[in-house]
């Protein structure tokens, strides 16, 4: 893990507030925790983080690698919460399966980057970039976001039914097609059996 990060519990706005010092450059968070268990925050969490960052003059960085590119029913998950990050990371679904990663920044943050500050051997390779353009075109013009809403509603309806009839599902979380199923027992054996 890169040095210089202080970790606080997800969703705990007071803990974030207390962790900010004069040396704090930015706050980085996933809008919805992915590997952390598909945890959606309280609706006011990201707006409060945004306000905190503005007040303390620190940047808000959102890691949208898992939540981005239509997975939650919006192009990027922060749109559900009515906020804009200063810097955002995206990857995974961005090029529909071809390897890619990207960092987006607003002017005041992006101006700190010059060619070479963020190097990568295969950075901006034309095949992956073209794939990303095709994906973004589909998301923008192809009705994919509406489709996510539709399929998500069906999936949630069926999962809710399963929950009623089987009783081993303790909770269903997430947004759009980023869905987490919480079990009333350790999930690993279930996952292994399904694999
Ligand atoms: C997969 C993942 C990453 C890493 O993405 P790379 O493209 O491998 O750099 C970062 N953040 C989250 C939330 C991820 O799920």
XYZ file of C-alpha atoms and ligand atoms in Angstrom:
210
model
C 0.000 0.000 0.000
C 1.290 3.501 -0.746
C 2.518 5.443 2.281
C 0.883 8.545 3.637
C -2.674 7.320 4.109
C -4.566 7.384 7.380
C -7.507 4.965 7.357
C -10.784 5.594 9.134
C -13.968 3.533 9.308
C -16.231 3.875 6.285
C -19.284 6.032 6.835
C -17.921 7.696 9.978
C -17.915 11.395 9.132
C -16.677 12.435 12.617
C -13.678 10.111 12.253
C -12.816 11.747 8.923
C -13.153 15.191 10.462
C -10.810 14.265 13.308
C -8.248 12.745 10.929
C -7.853 15.965 8.912
C -4.707 17.926 9.784
C -2.866 20.827 8.150
C -0.901 18.203 6.184
C -3.975 16.541 4.683
C -3.976 16.804 0.903
C -7.036 14.749 0.056
C -9.689 12.334 1.177
C -10.075 9.202 -0.933
C -13.085 6.931 -0.752
C -15.069 4.453 -2.806
C -18.624 5.818 -3.219
C -19.838 2.284 -2.516
C -17.385 -0.165 -0.945
C -16.685 -2.978 -3.397
C -14.349 -5.599 -1.924
C -15.328 -4.198 1.461
C -18.699 -5.899 1.077
C -20.839 -3.804 -1.288
C -21.612 -1.253 1.403
C -23.744 1.701 0.314
C -23.218 4.766 2.507
C -25.921 6.786 4.236
C -27.402 9.165 1.624
C -25.791 12.211 3.268
C -22.305 10.694 3.678
C -20.764 11.786 0.370
C -22.397 15.261 0.431
C -21.014 15.733 3.962
C -17.561 14.559 2.845
C -17.744 17.031 -0.041
C -18.646 19.863 2.348
C -15.875 18.828 4.745
C -13.311 18.861 1.927
C -14.459 22.287 0.746
C -14.252 23.678 4.270
C -10.788 22.226 4.930
C -9.489 22.962 1.398
C -8.582 19.350 0.724
C -9.339 17.425 -2.453
C -12.025 14.782 -2.654
C -10.853 11.719 -4.592
C -13.401 9.079 -5.518
C -12.305 5.581 -6.479
C -14.967 4.643 -9.034
C -13.059 1.645 -10.400
C -15.799 -0.762 -9.308
C -18.756 1.588 -9.167
C -18.231 3.370 -12.477
C -19.199 2.973 -16.096
C -22.874 2.309 -15.613
C -22.704 -0.463 -13.061
C -24.905 1.317 -10.524
C -27.337 2.715 -13.096
C -25.556 6.080 -13.484
C -22.432 6.703 -15.515
C -20.589 7.202 -12.195
C -21.970 6.382 -8.755
C -21.346 9.832 -7.275
C -24.190 11.104 -9.498
C -26.606 9.282 -7.174
C -25.426 11.548 -4.374
C -25.411 14.881 -6.219
C -21.731 15.640 -5.700
C -18.678 16.099 -7.921
C -15.228 14.808 -6.931
C -12.019 16.759 -7.592
C -10.262 13.624 -8.813
C -11.759 10.317 -9.874
C -10.273 6.962 -10.802
C -11.943 4.588 -13.227
C -10.879 1.274 -14.793
C -12.350 -2.260 -15.109
C -15.592 -1.765 -17.059
C -14.258 1.310 -18.832
C -13.020 -0.628 -21.864
C -15.455 -3.551 -21.642
C -12.802 -6.091 -20.679
C -9.671 -4.655 -22.284
C -7.167 -3.518 -19.654
C -7.375 0.205 -18.961
C -7.310 2.638 -16.080
C -7.810 6.388 -16.033
C -7.604 9.319 -13.658
C -9.900 12.293 -14.225
C -9.413 15.599 -12.452
C -10.976 19.030 -12.333
C -8.812 21.884 -13.587
C -7.288 22.934 -10.243
C -6.120 19.372 -9.515
C -5.314 18.384 -13.089
C -3.087 21.443 -13.534
C -0.609 19.824 -11.107
C 0.000 17.010 -13.608
C 2.471 17.443 -16.447
C 3.436 14.846 -19.055
C 5.490 12.231 -17.215
C 4.006 12.794 -13.725
C 1.851 9.732 -14.083
C 3.703 7.331 -16.337
C 2.752 3.868 -17.488
C 4.419 1.613 -20.069
C 1.232 1.016 -22.023
C -0.530 4.227 -20.985
C -3.035 5.588 -23.490
C -2.564 2.736 -25.947
C -4.867 3.286 -28.928
C -6.617 -0.108 -28.869
C -7.697 0.171 -25.232
C -8.641 3.842 -25.690
C -10.814 3.006 -28.683
C -12.532 0.256 -26.707
C -13.233 2.788 -23.939
C -14.692 5.211 -26.464
C -16.995 2.458 -27.739
C -18.111 1.627 -24.185
C -18.759 5.292 -23.362
C -20.716 5.670 -26.591
C -22.947 2.712 -25.629
C -23.420 4.104 -22.129
C -24.278 7.526 -23.505
C -26.389 6.631 -26.556
C -27.152 2.933 -26.317
C -29.710 2.947 -23.504
C -27.406 0.866 -21.300
C -28.103 2.853 -18.117
C -31.859 2.317 -18.508
C -31.168 -1.350 -19.114
C -29.213 -1.567 -15.847
C -32.213 -0.141 -13.966
C -34.521 -2.648 -15.605
C -32.358 -5.725 -15.022
C -31.527 -4.571 -11.517
C -35.225 -4.306 -10.604
C -35.795 -7.873 -11.820
C -32.733 -9.182 -9.980
C -33.764 -7.473 -6.747
C -37.309 -8.761 -7.015
C -36.059 -12.341 -7.454
C -33.495 -11.999 -4.683
C -36.180 -10.644 -2.349
C -38.275 -13.696 -3.210
C -35.313 -16.018 -2.540
C -34.768 -14.273 0.757
C -38.345 -14.991 1.792
C -38.362 -18.607 0.664
C -34.891 -19.683 1.812
C -34.184 -17.589 4.853
C -30.404 -17.817 4.517
C -30.127 -14.376 2.976
C -29.673 -11.790 5.700
C -29.627 -8.724 3.463
C -29.403 -7.430 -0.088
C -27.306 -4.335 -0.654
C -25.964 -2.113 -3.390
C -27.183 0.036 -6.242
C -28.097 -0.929 -9.793
C -26.190 -4.047 -10.786
C -23.650 -3.687 -8.031
C -25.416 -6.125 -5.747
C -24.208 -7.653 -2.497
C -25.984 -10.608 -0.912
C -25.360 -10.957 2.805
C -25.782 -14.464 4.181
C -26.579 -15.577 7.709
C -23.454 -17.771 7.610
C -19.904 -17.580 6.221
C -20.198 -16.949 2.483
C -16.969 -18.571 1.297
C -18.213 -22.199 1.301
C -21.327 -21.074 -0.598
C -19.246 -19.224 -3.160
C -16.946 -22.247 -3.553
C -19.908 -24.591 -4.021
C -21.349 -22.306 -6.690
C -17.980 -22.137 -8.478
C -9.872 -3.319 -9.054
C -9.870 -2.092 -8.234
C -8.800 -1.185 -8.268
C -7.555 -1.430 -9.074
O -7.767 -1.146 -10.407
P -6.533 -1.299 -11.424
O -7.101 -1.019 -12.756
O -6.032 -2.711 -11.273
O -5.528 -0.304 -10.983
C -8.887 -0.014 -7.542
N -9.970 0.261 -6.799
C -11.027 -0.568 -6.737
C -12.212 -0.181 -5.918
C -11.007 -1.772 -7.440
O -12.056 -2.604 -7.369
